[in-house]
XYZ file of C-alpha atoms in Angstrom:
660
model
C 323.467 89.904 161.945
C 326.642 89.079 162.997
C 328.843 86.827 165.234
C 328.812 88.044 169.005
C 330.613 91.144 170.356
C 330.459 92.588 166.600
C 328.700 95.417 167.478
C 325.003 95.077 165.689
C 323.669 96.570 169.410
C 326.071 99.357 168.988
C 325.635 100.136 165.101
C 321.310 100.063 166.214
C 322.263 102.454 168.684
C 323.567 105.166 166.596
C 321.434 104.628 163.823
C 318.552 105.830 166.216
C 320.661 108.649 167.047
C 320.907 109.835 164.395
C 318.039 109.325 162.829
C 316.290 111.777 165.844
C 314.836 108.665 167.614
C 316.106 109.418 170.613
C 318.031 111.764 172.453
C 320.935 110.393 173.836
C 323.722 107.499 172.733
C 323.160 104.374 174.757
C 325.989 102.310 175.542
C 325.880 98.405 176.079
C 328.208 98.102 178.649
C 325.987 100.454 180.754
C 323.086 98.581 179.827
C 321.030 101.464 178.182
C 320.721 100.812 174.887
C 317.091 100.844 173.531
C 316.939 97.021 171.753
C 318.666 95.416 174.908
C 316.069 95.804 177.324
C 315.607 92.967 178.799
C 317.183 92.408 182.600
C 319.248 89.281 181.453
C 320.580 91.317 178.070
C 321.935 94.577 180.567
C 323.536 92.657 182.795
C 325.237 90.498 180.790
C 326.154 92.947 178.209
C 324.695 90.965 175.142
C 321.710 90.343 172.483
C 319.267 87.421 173.484
C 316.413 88.274 171.699
C 315.712 89.945 168.095
C 314.047 93.473 169.019
C 311.910 95.409 166.424
C 312.398 98.998 166.346
C 311.334 101.617 163.324
C 312.839 105.134 161.967
C 312.613 107.539 159.088
C 315.837 108.002 157.265
C 315.405 110.658 154.222
C 312.023 109.619 153.391
C 312.500 106.572 153.987
C 310.412 104.118 156.489
C 313.568 101.460 158.032
C 312.272 98.418 159.648
C 315.190 97.412 161.354
C 315.388 94.514 163.916
C 318.782 93.875 165.843
C 319.635 89.923 166.437
C 321.865 88.270 168.444
C 325.104 86.933 167.800
C 325.229 84.074 170.491
C 324.927 80.250 168.612
C 322.355 79.673 171.397
C 320.286 82.140 169.998
C 321.113 81.172 166.688
C 316.667 81.267 166.032
C 316.570 84.565 166.217
C 318.314 85.251 163.546
C 316.307 82.575 161.162
C 312.966 83.924 162.401
C 313.714 87.970 161.571
C 315.594 86.969 158.121
C 312.806 84.549 156.905
C 310.573 87.554 156.758
C 312.985 91.091 156.196
C 314.026 92.751 152.886
C 317.395 93.040 153.296
C 320.338 92.447 155.913
C 323.241 94.725 157.146
C 326.655 91.962 158.031
C 328.190 93.629 160.938
C 331.993 92.809 161.036
C 334.647 92.839 163.663
C 337.624 94.439 161.024
C 339.815 92.748 162.981
C 338.922 89.789 163.298
C 336.935 89.228 159.622
C 334.875 86.387 159.291
C 334.841 84.338 162.664
C 331.948 81.687 163.612
C 328.410 82.865 164.089
C 329.289 85.009 160.634
C 329.243 81.962 158.713
C 326.129 80.819 160.261
C 324.208 83.868 159.706
C 325.376 84.176 156.140
C 324.281 80.623 155.207
C 320.770 81.374 156.885
C 320.553 84.823 154.780
C 321.826 82.698 152.147
C 318.705 80.073 152.462
C 316.236 82.853 152.332
C 318.056 84.476 149.732
C 317.852 88.034 151.086
C 320.327 90.630 149.685
C 323.045 92.141 151.828
C 325.461 95.218 152.687
C 329.056 94.279 154.778
C 329.705 96.716 157.332
C 333.428 96.836 159.169
C 332.691 97.707 162.050
C 335.435 98.856 164.672
C 337.885 100.179 162.167
C 339.032 102.321 165.413
C 340.523 98.975 166.874
C 344.632 98.728 166.257
C 344.393 95.380 164.633
C 341.640 96.508 162.196
C 342.317 95.623 158.293
C 340.416 96.037 154.960
C 342.409 93.911 153.228
C 342.048 91.179 155.504
C 338.652 91.210 156.514
C 337.584 91.278 152.760
C 339.819 88.408 151.991
C 337.959 86.327 155.187
C 334.788 87.541 152.909
C 335.826 86.211 149.753
C 337.760 82.783 151.653
C 335.419 81.800 154.547
C 331.778 82.977 153.418
C 331.997 82.358 148.926
C 330.991 85.909 148.443
C 332.038 88.529 145.868
C 332.317 92.162 147.768
C 332.825 94.838 146.552
C 333.844 98.082 147.858
C 331.887 101.608 148.361
C 334.135 102.695 151.158
C 338.206 103.172 151.957
C 339.015 104.454 155.570
C 340.819 107.096 155.757
C 343.612 106.764 158.463
C 343.351 103.346 160.575
C 343.526 102.118 164.248
C 343.223 105.106 166.782
C 343.964 107.557 163.520
C 340.888 106.588 162.150
C 338.904 109.628 161.112
C 337.125 108.699 157.860
C 336.181 107.215 154.511
C 335.921 107.629 151.252
C 333.320 107.155 148.981
C 334.486 105.567 145.809
C 330.584 106.154 144.138
C 330.846 109.715 144.476
C 334.818 110.686 144.983
C 333.623 112.312 147.767
C 336.277 112.673 151.396
C 333.384 112.143 154.054
C 335.155 113.017 157.633
C 334.649 113.368 161.146
C 336.147 116.427 163.044
C 339.824 115.393 164.251
C 339.076 115.789 167.352
C 336.028 113.329 167.895
C 336.570 111.622 170.867
C 334.663 109.014 173.003
C 332.420 111.683 174.465
C 331.361 113.253 170.879
C 328.358 112.204 168.869
C 329.460 112.223 165.248
C 326.625 114.300 164.371
C 328.808 116.745 162.473
C 330.241 115.531 159.881
C 331.961 117.716 156.596
C 331.987 115.634 153.069
C 333.881 117.161 150.259
C 334.801 115.854 146.992
C 338.418 114.355 146.672
C 340.854 117.150 145.317
C 344.597 117.951 144.355
C 344.978 119.474 147.951
C 344.327 115.302 149.242
C 347.359 113.435 150.362
C 348.783 112.626 146.813
C 348.563 108.711 148.526
C 345.140 108.787 150.002
C 344.270 109.920 146.057
C 346.231 107.224 144.312
C 344.353 104.799 146.929
C 341.097 105.964 145.798
C 341.869 106.361 142.152
C 342.660 102.535 141.781
C 340.159 101.320 144.173
C 337.671 102.918 142.298
C 338.924 101.612 138.979
C 338.974 98.263 140.505
C 334.662 98.845 141.974
C 334.168 100.153 138.308
C 335.624 96.654 136.516
C 334.440 94.717 138.714
C 330.552 95.908 138.581
C 330.491 96.302 134.723
C 331.681 92.190 134.770
C 328.797 91.818 137.009
C 325.791 93.716 135.355
C 325.638 93.951 131.482
C 323.648 97.092 131.144
C 326.655 98.723 133.455
C 328.640 97.458 131.074
C 327.338 98.505 127.349
C 326.994 102.373 129.202
C 330.436 102.079 130.184
C 331.773 101.201 126.366
C 329.343 103.204 124.828
C 329.315 106.234 126.188
C 332.269 106.198 128.510
C 334.854 104.259 126.958
C 337.434 107.183 126.614
C 337.229 107.645 130.483
C 335.554 105.304 132.950
C 336.266 107.302 136.059
C 333.768 109.654 134.078
C 330.838 107.554 134.374
C 328.429 109.646 136.773
C 327.962 108.711 140.255
C 323.968 108.021 140.346
C 324.666 105.362 136.800
C 327.380 103.603 139.243
C 325.165 103.688 141.894
C 322.236 102.025 139.969
C 324.100 98.989 138.863
C 325.908 98.485 142.107
C 321.881 98.182 143.150
C 321.056 95.778 140.911
C 323.783 93.364 141.464
C 323.009 93.464 145.380
C 319.658 93.133 144.704
C 320.189 89.985 142.530
C 322.682 88.679 145.166
C 325.763 88.663 142.549
C 328.175 91.030 145.061
C 327.723 92.415 148.188
C 328.756 96.092 149.003
C 331.335 97.159 151.737
C 331.419 99.904 153.881
C 333.727 100.871 157.023
C 333.252 102.209 160.387
C 333.337 102.496 163.911
C 329.468 102.745 165.676
C 331.193 103.096 169.152
C 333.727 105.873 168.373
C 330.404 107.662 166.055
C 331.621 107.073 162.490
C 330.760 105.551 159.376
C 326.836 105.264 160.856
C 325.272 107.811 158.392
C 326.417 106.389 155.050
C 325.544 103.017 156.313
C 322.105 104.701 156.405
C 322.644 106.001 152.870
C 323.741 102.813 151.594
C 320.692 100.760 153.464
C 317.898 102.728 151.681
C 320.115 103.034 148.091
C 321.279 99.516 147.907
C 318.542 97.553 149.994
C 315.432 96.073 148.408
C 312.482 97.891 148.705
C 309.171 95.729 150.203
C 308.174 95.691 146.587
C 311.180 94.372 144.863
C 310.416 91.522 147.111
C 308.046 88.236 146.837
C 305.922 87.946 150.141
C 302.724 86.290 149.012
C 300.531 86.341 151.972
C 298.171 89.185 153.192
C 296.627 89.355 156.820
C 293.841 92.127 158.677
C 294.149 91.891 162.424
C 291.438 93.563 164.413
C 294.492 95.445 166.513
C 298.297 95.783 165.421
C 301.009 98.071 167.261
C 304.289 99.516 166.135
C 307.406 97.894 168.496
C 309.728 100.276 169.759
C 311.656 97.047 171.169
C 309.488 97.120 174.988
C 307.550 100.357 173.824
C 304.166 99.818 171.878
C 302.255 102.136 169.437
C 299.033 101.644 168.457
C 298.436 101.609 164.741
C 295.153 101.406 162.452
C 297.034 99.613 159.313
C 299.502 98.854 157.865
C 301.500 98.189 154.557
C 304.144 95.914 153.143
C 307.631 96.018 154.553
C 306.740 97.105 157.927
C 306.820 94.610 160.897
C 303.574 95.158 163.663
C 303.510 93.661 166.679
C 299.569 91.615 167.302
C 297.660 90.864 170.433
C 295.277 87.137 171.395
C 296.753 84.689 169.473
C 296.631 81.827 171.401
C 298.083 78.921 169.070
C 300.334 80.727 166.351
C 304.472 80.020 167.294
C 306.998 81.278 165.943
C 307.955 80.478 162.042
C 303.951 80.349 160.765
C 302.083 82.313 158.146
C 299.041 83.670 158.670
C 296.705 83.887 155.809
C 293.370 86.140 155.886
C 291.057 83.675 154.234
C 291.335 80.413 151.963
C 291.049 82.108 149.350
C 294.397 84.369 149.952
C 295.407 81.150 150.414
C 294.744 79.838 146.705
C 295.308 82.776 145.372
C 299.319 82.466 146.387
C 299.615 79.059 145.984
C 298.292 80.113 142.165
C 301.081 82.385 141.793
C 303.478 80.228 143.280
C 302.236 77.631 140.691
C 302.833 80.500 137.739
C 306.295 81.843 138.779
C 307.442 77.905 139.209
C 306.151 77.058 135.395
C 303.667 75.132 136.156
C 305.759 73.127 138.351
C 303.382 72.358 141.348
C 299.919 70.368 141.291
C 297.529 72.754 140.044
C 294.651 70.481 142.274
C 296.742 71.634 144.975
C 294.678 72.093 147.953
C 295.312 75.763 150.039
C 295.582 73.615 153.191
C 298.684 71.405 151.713
C 300.191 74.871 150.569
C 303.735 75.095 152.365
C 304.742 78.093 153.781
C 308.266 78.524 154.758
C 309.382 77.825 157.874
C 312.019 77.742 160.504
C 314.272 75.937 160.473
C 314.708 74.776 164.108
C 318.290 73.237 164.894
C 317.884 70.158 167.197
C 318.273 71.309 171.153
C 322.239 69.679 172.421
C 321.563 70.056 176.331
C 318.531 69.099 178.695
C 318.080 69.268 182.349
C 315.274 68.612 184.573
C 312.866 72.037 186.113
C 310.878 71.459 188.913
C 308.400 73.703 190.802
C 308.774 75.383 194.171
C 305.654 73.463 195.382
C 303.367 71.225 193.256
C 300.854 73.893 193.753
C 302.627 75.834 191.308
C 303.240 72.793 188.910
C 299.794 74.165 186.357
C 302.221 78.036 187.187
C 305.299 76.439 185.423
C 303.563 74.477 182.387
C 301.871 77.803 181.840
C 305.300 79.549 181.430
C 306.795 76.585 179.343
C 304.018 77.092 176.831
C 304.245 80.306 176.306
C 307.893 80.464 176.082
C 308.283 77.588 173.808
C 305.587 79.549 171.486
C 308.121 82.510 171.280
C 311.113 79.958 170.757
C 310.871 76.980 169.260
C 314.210 76.005 169.713
C 313.653 74.814 173.235
C 311.769 72.061 174.005
C 310.241 70.746 177.262
C 308.691 67.261 177.494
C 307.980 64.985 180.658
C 309.768 62.194 181.353
C 307.769 58.868 181.215
C 309.633 56.967 183.704
C 310.431 59.777 186.222
C 307.242 61.774 185.397
C 310.158 65.402 185.687
C 309.870 67.634 183.055
C 312.359 68.197 180.308
C 314.000 71.204 179.742
C 316.014 70.685 176.125
C 318.164 73.738 174.845
C 320.542 74.791 172.341
C 323.388 75.455 175.672
C 324.435 76.234 179.007
C 323.694 79.964 178.322
C 320.467 79.454 176.821
C 319.003 77.310 179.438
C 320.229 79.727 181.829
C 318.260 82.333 180.551
C 314.731 80.785 180.278
C 315.388 79.549 184.242
C 315.972 83.402 184.833
C 312.883 84.406 183.043
C 310.585 82.156 183.926
C 311.515 84.199 187.547
C 311.320 87.273 186.267
C 308.075 87.292 183.552
C 306.097 84.405 185.526
C 306.891 85.214 189.508
C 307.729 81.175 189.246
C 311.095 80.250 191.509
C 311.873 76.608 190.044
C 314.966 73.976 190.762
C 317.080 73.344 187.532
C 318.988 69.618 187.845
C 322.059 69.225 186.362
C 323.057 70.096 183.142
C 323.025 66.681 180.685
C 324.144 65.921 177.348
C 321.332 64.528 174.267
C 323.469 62.065 173.473
C 322.124 59.609 170.441
C 322.442 55.944 170.051
C 323.003 53.712 166.753
C 323.665 50.575 165.827
C 327.004 48.659 165.198
C 325.077 45.648 163.167
C 322.388 43.474 161.283
C 319.672 42.113 163.045
C 316.617 40.143 162.133
C 313.671 39.695 164.769
C 309.891 38.751 164.942
C 307.525 39.150 166.867
C 303.289 38.364 167.399
C 301.072 40.611 169.960
C 298.469 38.541 170.637
C 295.886 40.918 172.838
C 291.942 40.492 174.170
C 290.179 43.693 174.776
C 287.086 43.057 175.775
C 285.458 40.905 173.216
C 287.931 42.185 170.456
C 291.035 39.935 169.748
C 294.046 41.466 168.414
C 296.686 39.175 166.998
C 299.448 41.297 165.005
C 302.746 39.043 163.522
C 305.472 40.969 162.559
C 308.983 40.331 160.736
C 311.708 42.961 160.224
C 315.406 43.629 160.241
C 317.798 46.951 161.483
C 321.214 47.596 159.631
C 323.253 50.073 160.122
C 323.057 52.730 157.833
C 326.681 54.589 156.266
C 326.257 58.625 157.508
C 324.382 59.351 160.304
C 322.891 62.779 160.242
C 321.869 65.776 162.668
C 318.286 64.199 163.142
C 316.553 61.175 164.232
C 314.878 60.809 161.074
C 313.652 57.111 159.916
C 314.509 55.321 157.075
C 312.227 52.584 155.972
C 311.769 50.010 153.245
C 309.682 47.396 152.997
C 310.575 43.745 150.941
C 309.224 43.223 147.423
C 305.919 43.266 146.925
C 305.235 43.925 151.199
C 304.332 47.097 150.926
C 301.781 46.714 147.809
C 299.734 44.269 149.896
C 299.290 46.545 152.600
C 296.742 48.949 152.867
C 297.480 52.279 153.603
C 296.279 52.766 157.208
C 298.458 49.285 157.967
C 301.308 51.058 156.575
C 301.214 53.830 158.236
C 300.500 52.403 161.340
C 304.157 50.570 161.027
C 306.076 53.748 159.949
C 304.308 55.301 163.222
C 305.883 51.883 165.195
C 309.411 52.276 164.141
C 309.495 56.240 164.761
C 307.898 55.598 167.805
C 311.071 52.766 168.806
C 313.468 55.769 167.167
C 312.371 58.022 170.303
C 313.959 55.897 173.395
C 317.314 53.405 172.117
C 318.156 50.362 174.072
C 321.186 51.594 175.841
C 319.730 54.547 177.447
C 316.669 55.374 176.166
C 318.686 58.302 173.901
C 316.838 58.846 170.346
C 318.367 56.790 167.625
C 319.826 57.696 164.528
C 321.522 56.438 161.624
C 319.741 52.923 161.645
C 317.484 51.569 158.594
C 314.458 49.285 159.061
C 313.656 46.841 156.358
C 309.469 45.716 157.207
C 309.262 41.592 155.899
C 306.167 40.803 156.728
C 303.125 42.408 158.749
C 300.233 39.836 159.282
C 297.144 40.790 161.633
C 293.825 38.962 161.702
C 290.324 40.782 161.482
C 289.076 43.339 163.740
C 292.485 43.975 164.654
C 293.210 47.671 165.648
C 296.254 50.359 163.768
C 297.295 50.648 167.585
C 298.017 47.045 168.077
C 299.962 47.097 164.335
C 302.162 50.067 166.227
C 302.627 48.804 169.310
C 304.172 45.559 167.600
C 305.961 46.970 165.329
C 307.782 49.180 168.135
C 308.129 46.157 170.543
C 309.517 44.177 167.334
C 311.564 47.420 166.740
C 313.507 47.030 170.267
C 314.507 43.830 169.794
C 315.822 44.229 166.946
C 317.763 47.607 168.091
C 319.100 45.509 171.753
C 319.663 42.680 169.316
C 322.554 44.461 166.905
C 324.579 45.577 169.761
C 324.367 49.433 170.623
C 326.471 52.353 170.153
C 326.667 56.074 171.714
C 327.167 59.045 169.759
C 328.043 62.234 171.580
C 327.678 65.387 169.579
C 330.748 67.440 168.348
C 331.166 71.574 169.179
C 333.182 73.110 166.694
C 335.591 75.269 168.614
C 336.619 78.485 168.316
C 339.395 80.161 170.809
C 340.936 83.542 169.747
C 343.788 83.602 172.626
C 346.695 85.965 172.734
C 350.336 83.647 171.591
C 351.299 83.374 175.178
C 348.499 81.611 176.767
C 348.288 79.437 173.607
C 350.013 76.024 175.042
C 347.633 76.186 178.286
C 344.984 76.306 176.109
C 345.582 73.374 173.915
C 346.724 71.697 176.809
C 343.325 71.766 178.496
C 341.877 71.127 175.258
C 343.719 67.619 175.558
C 341.921 67.044 179.011
C 338.839 67.797 177.447
C 339.372 64.709 174.142
C 339.904 67.613 171.886
C 340.938 67.367 168.679
C 342.967 70.836 167.310
C 342.277 71.259 163.658
C 343.911 74.532 162.810
C 345.475 77.446 164.826
C 345.291 80.401 162.564
C 348.019 83.861 162.989
C 345.228 86.716 163.804
C 347.664 89.705 164.200
C 348.989 89.287 167.774
C 346.714 86.652 168.716
C 346.410 83.062 167.693
C 342.966 81.710 166.154
C 342.599 77.642 167.657
C 339.876 75.425 165.731
C 339.104 72.140 166.960
C 336.730 69.562 167.376
C 335.447 68.841 170.626
C 333.014 66.496 172.653
C 330.288 69.027 174.701
C 330.082 66.653 177.313
C 333.599 68.189 177.655
C 332.557 71.431 177.912
C 330.554 71.937 181.234
C 331.657 75.407 182.496
C 334.096 76.056 179.602
C 333.866 79.650 180.184
C 335.163 79.725 183.238
C 338.096 77.444 182.801
C 339.058 79.489 180.150
C 339.168 82.844 181.526
C 340.459 81.423 184.467
C 343.499 79.833 182.003
C 344.027 83.390 180.023
C 343.837 85.743 182.872
C 340.366 86.874 180.612
C 342.111 87.145 177.389
C 340.464 85.011 175.347
C 336.996 84.997 173.802
C 335.295 81.211 172.270
C 332.112 80.000 169.972
C 330.987 76.879 170.069
C 328.804 75.338 167.706
C 327.710 72.026 166.974
C 329.295 69.945 164.357
C 328.252 66.476 164.472
C 327.521 62.991 165.940
C 330.060 60.956 166.756
C 331.001 57.133 167.541
C 332.162 56.996 171.570
C 334.894 54.459 171.721
C 334.383 51.675 174.301
C 336.248 52.625 176.994
C 334.436 56.467 176.817
C 330.881 53.968 176.564
C 331.399 51.854 178.702
C 332.459 54.771 181.874
C 329.602 56.510 180.440
C 326.838 53.557 180.770
C 328.610 52.697 184.477
C 328.004 56.520 185.213
C 324.104 56.391 183.875
C 323.832 53.354 186.250
C 325.008 54.820 189.061
C 328.214 52.760 189.782
C 330.380 55.426 189.259
């Protein structure tokens, strides 16, 4: 896992080669890597979809998933981390922690996944071990423990010193782009080595031993009892065991370094994966499953299996209802057993009588889409085929949302960004053979209210021989803070909730939630609104659907009276650019209503941090390329929804009404 372009796919490719599972080194730029097998990935040189591969390394089976680094496909990382035992965080050693690094690190924290860090691209001129470690401490709030130091820097990077074993690992000095890196020399550090290197290695190993002793009581006791005279005499095996314990306990993260592109440092990384990351029996995944047909994935190739043991990754065929994030159990009994184990582990916090059907398992957190557009088939005869294609893609990618516009009847796609929507469009064409037309991309705004308002509504309707009468009184108020999600805040006036039956309360809440889906200004979802139910009365025989309809209608009246306010998605923008182009980029951002938060230095480059409205970022990739002659990179991530000023809001309302 990593920020885009840190070298995840290249590192994966080297692992497959050195483990003997491929006979040639693939290259991202040439479009011939194993895990980037989609046509869109090979054309763009980026990873879009997680790919699973399986290989052996020194009597260990490694199941690896290569994940995307682009923010549009962050759900791919989420769904992989949810089921895996450990993660390798890959860093560009010249950039340290970048925007998407923070995102994937938070995802790993949420799922409590132990990690090792690989500082890649040590051959780059600006690569810095010290800068990268400092950024891991400051930005990730992690505790890095250095297991290797580089030998040489930039183009002169030739190997590493293993601080655990006190060995020098050198790839041949003649190693070039064309050499495979298969062969390397491992030699114990001795007096014949460079004195400066020996001094640096001795200091770094001393710091490592002290760090580990601070974090592991067993290791500290061993040092004091048996090696108090000379800490450096501690056997490598005992130090490695202690590093493993603190890694599994997530008290620290081991740091290794290398250059995957130049074929250096990958074999020691594979050793570190088997040495420090957990085996399946050291992670606590609860459920068991049996499938009639199992396939072992190797990117886009599959081999049929008869059985599967814990910790392995497999593909199964024929599931009709399962979507990404679901957990499958073999029977209700196994779910009950899982619930019982969870109850025992939480020391009785769970209700002992809880049914298996109520057992909530860890799912994936699907981010809210920020872009949407219409999609149309070439003819109505293809509509059913398009619906089927979109259903399949949604099951695979829950961050893609599809709905029908109630007014126009058009199909609306909602996604995580321009690239996400483009890839979906391309996949429909290539994989399902449907040439679709996309409407212009539009921003997913939200709505809220400016002030409190109260209103009453009466619904009196006769359907057949039944008369349905409902009276609803409610008030709405703006909440102090609005979150990303359009969740409802519903409270009842004193004594009202107790007077209403459970089915009536459910109907009332359904009506409120329904009103939140379409605001009064432009029909965008409503958020940051608190609803207080003052009174609900209904005559006998009134259906619950009529109660929901009356509440929804009353809510809409109240929202209109309370004054509408549009909220626009604000994006966190990070631009890495040379100093000579900084002023042009800043001037362009000012025209896009951007607010600069900070400008940091990263060697010869400047890192610009800003917040900018998503509506102003259409086509930014092309504009930035033009401004900087292609010498800048950027990343975008949803920061928050913020109120638009009156001038911008009126301009948008006029535009949407077709007046501008």
